[in-house]
Amino acid sequence: MIMKYLHDRYILEINGNRGTLYSDGKLSFLGDAYIAMKTFINNCNSPEVTKRFQAQLSMREECRFKNQMKEMKDGTRN
C-alpha cells in the first residue's frame, strides 16, 4: 500500500521501505523511506508536518539510543 503525503509543493510517497519525494512536480529523492521522510520534513519546515511524523521519528531514535547503550555496555563502541 502506498502512503502519500502532500504539503505545499512537496509530495512524499512511501511504499514499504521505499520513499519517493517530489518537489514542484519533479523527482527530488528516490530511496530509503526514512531518509525520504526526513528530507520531506526538513524541506517543508512546518511544525504540522513534523508533528505528523513524530511517532516514526521517536521510534527510530529510541531504537538508535538502545543500540548505542548496548554497544557502550558491551564495549564494542569506538
C-alpha atoms as a PDB file:
ATOM      1  CA  MET A   1       0.000   0.000   0.000  1.00  0.00           C
ATOM      2  CA  ILE A   2       1.390   3.389  -0.993  1.00  0.00           C
ATOM      3  CA  MET A   3       1.061   6.178   1.549  1.00  0.00           C
ATOM      4  CA  LYS A   4       1.008   9.679   0.080  1.00  0.00           C
ATOM      5  CA  TYR A   5       1.623  12.919   1.965  1.00  0.00           C
ATOM      6  CA  LEU A   6       1.199  16.395   0.475  1.00  0.00           C
ATOM      7  CA  HIS A   7       2.417  19.722   1.791  1.00  0.00           C
ATOM      8  CA  ASP A   8       2.710  22.886  -0.288  1.00  0.00           C
ATOM      9  CA  ARG A   9       4.888  21.967  -3.257  1.00  0.00           C
ATOM     10  CA  TYR A  10       6.152  18.667  -1.809  1.00  0.00           C
ATOM     11  CA  ILE A  11       4.782  15.149  -2.240  1.00  0.00           C
ATOM     12  CA  LEU A  12       6.086  12.181  -0.273  1.00  0.00           C
ATOM     13  CA  GLU A  13       5.152   8.648  -1.309  1.00  0.00           C
ATOM     14  CA  ILE A  14       6.083   5.729   0.917  1.00  0.00           C
ATOM     15  CA  ASN A  15       5.754   2.149  -0.287  1.00  0.00           C
ATOM     16  CA  GLY A  16       7.140  -0.228   2.318  1.00  0.00           C
ATOM     17  CA  ASN A  17      10.759   0.748   2.913  1.00  0.00           C
ATOM     18  CA  ARG A  18      10.996   2.796  -0.321  1.00  0.00           C
ATOM     19  CA  GLY A  19      10.323   6.508  -0.388  1.00  0.00           C
ATOM     20  CA  THR A  20       9.864   8.939  -3.249  1.00  0.00           C
ATOM     21  CA  LEU A  21       9.944  12.692  -2.781  1.00  0.00           C
ATOM     22  CA  TYR A  22       8.774  15.193  -5.363  1.00  0.00           C
ATOM     23  CA  SER A  23       9.359  18.936  -5.267  1.00  0.00           C
ATOM     24  CA  ASP A  24       7.419  21.143  -7.694  1.00  0.00           C
ATOM     25  CA  GLY A  25       6.373  18.000  -9.570  1.00  0.00           C
ATOM     26  CA  LYS A  26       9.972  16.880 -10.138  1.00  0.00           C
ATOM     27  CA  LEU A  27      11.636  13.857  -8.594  1.00  0.00           C
ATOM     28  CA  SER A  28      13.806  15.041  -5.730  1.00  0.00           C
ATOM     29  CA  PHE A  29      14.668  11.777  -3.955  1.00  0.00           C
ATOM     30  CA  LEU A  30      14.154   8.046  -4.502  1.00  0.00           C
ATOM     31  CA  GLY A  31      15.399   5.532  -1.958  1.00  0.00           C
ATOM     32  CA  ASP A  32      15.076   4.678   1.725  1.00  0.00           C
ATOM     33  CA  ALA A  33      11.680   5.662   3.179  1.00  0.00           C
ATOM     34  CA  TYR A  34      13.149   7.050   6.416  1.00  0.00           C
ATOM     35  CA  ILE A  35      15.572   9.316   4.551  1.00  0.00           C
ATOM     36  CA  ALA A  36      12.755  10.433   2.232  1.00  0.00           C
ATOM     37  CA  MET A  37      10.590  11.218   5.253  1.00  0.00           C
ATOM     38  CA  LYS A  38      13.363  13.193   6.972  1.00  0.00           C
ATOM     39  CA  THR A  39      14.032  15.133   3.749  1.00  0.00           C
ATOM     40  CA  PHE A  40      10.314  15.845   3.370  1.00  0.00           C
ATOM     41  CA  ILE A  41      10.143  17.148   6.954  1.00  0.00           C
ATOM     42  CA  ASN A  42      13.246  19.312   6.505  1.00  0.00           C
ATOM     43  CA  ASN A  43      12.097  20.739   3.179  1.00  0.00           C
ATOM     44  CA  CYS A  44       8.573  21.506   4.402  1.00  0.00           C
ATOM     45  CA  ASN A  45       9.914  23.247   7.521  1.00  0.00           C
ATOM     46  CA  SER A  46       6.468  23.060   9.112  1.00  0.00           C
ATOM     47  CA  PRO A  47       5.561  22.174  12.696  1.00  0.00           C
ATOM     48  CA  GLU A  48       2.406  20.439  11.409  1.00  0.00           C
ATOM     49  CA  VAL A  49       4.454  18.139   9.182  1.00  0.00           C
ATOM     50  CA  THR A  50       6.953  17.394  11.950  1.00  0.00           C
ATOM     51  CA  LYS A  51       4.087  16.587  14.319  1.00  0.00           C
ATOM     52  CA  ARG A  52       2.539  14.254  11.717  1.00  0.00           C
ATOM     53  CA  PHE A  53       5.713  12.125  11.670  1.00  0.00           C
ATOM     54  CA  GLN A  54       6.654  12.443  15.354  1.00  0.00           C
ATOM     55  CA  ALA A  55       5.817   8.805  16.154  1.00  0.00           C
ATOM     56  CA  GLN A  56       8.098   7.492  13.392  1.00  0.00           C
ATOM     57  CA  LEU A  57      10.910   9.829  14.410  1.00  0.00           C
ATOM     58  CA  SER A  58      10.620   8.903  18.082  1.00  0.00           C
ATOM     59  CA  MET A  59      10.560   5.168  17.363  1.00  0.00           C
ATOM     60  CA  ARG A  60      13.671   5.398  15.173  1.00  0.00           C
ATOM     61  CA  GLU A  61      15.587   7.462  17.740  1.00  0.00           C
ATOM     62  CA  GLU A  62      14.572   5.112  20.548  1.00  0.00           C
ATOM     63  CA  CYS A  63      15.990   2.132  18.641  1.00  0.00           C
ATOM     64  CA  ARG A  64      19.193   4.025  17.900  1.00  0.00           C
ATOM     65  CA  PHE A  65      19.570   5.005  21.556  1.00  0.00           C
ATOM     66  CA  LYS A  66      19.063   1.395  22.707  1.00  0.00           C
ATOM     67  CA  ASN A  67      21.706   0.180  20.243  1.00  0.00           C
ATOM     68  CA  GLN A  68      24.180   2.822  21.429  1.00  0.00           C
ATOM     69  CA  MET A  69      23.598   1.871  25.065  1.00  0.00           C
ATOM     70  CA  LYS A  70      24.120  -1.830  24.266  1.00  0.00           C
ATOM     71  CA  GLU A  71      27.348  -1.060  22.410  1.00  0.00           C
ATOM     72  CA  MET A  72      28.632   1.013  25.322  1.00  0.00           C
ATOM     73  CA  LYS A  73      27.755  -1.744  27.778  1.00  0.00           C
ATOM     74  CA  ASP A  74      29.422  -4.413  25.628  1.00  0.00           C
ATOM     75  CA  GLY A  75      32.433  -2.218  24.964  1.00  0.00           C
ATOM     76  CA  THR A  76      32.012  -2.536  21.192  1.00  0.00           C
ATOM     77  CA  ARG A  77      31.573   1.160  20.533  1.00  0.00           C
ATOM     78  CA  ASN A  78      34.573   3.083  19.172  1.00  0.00           C
END
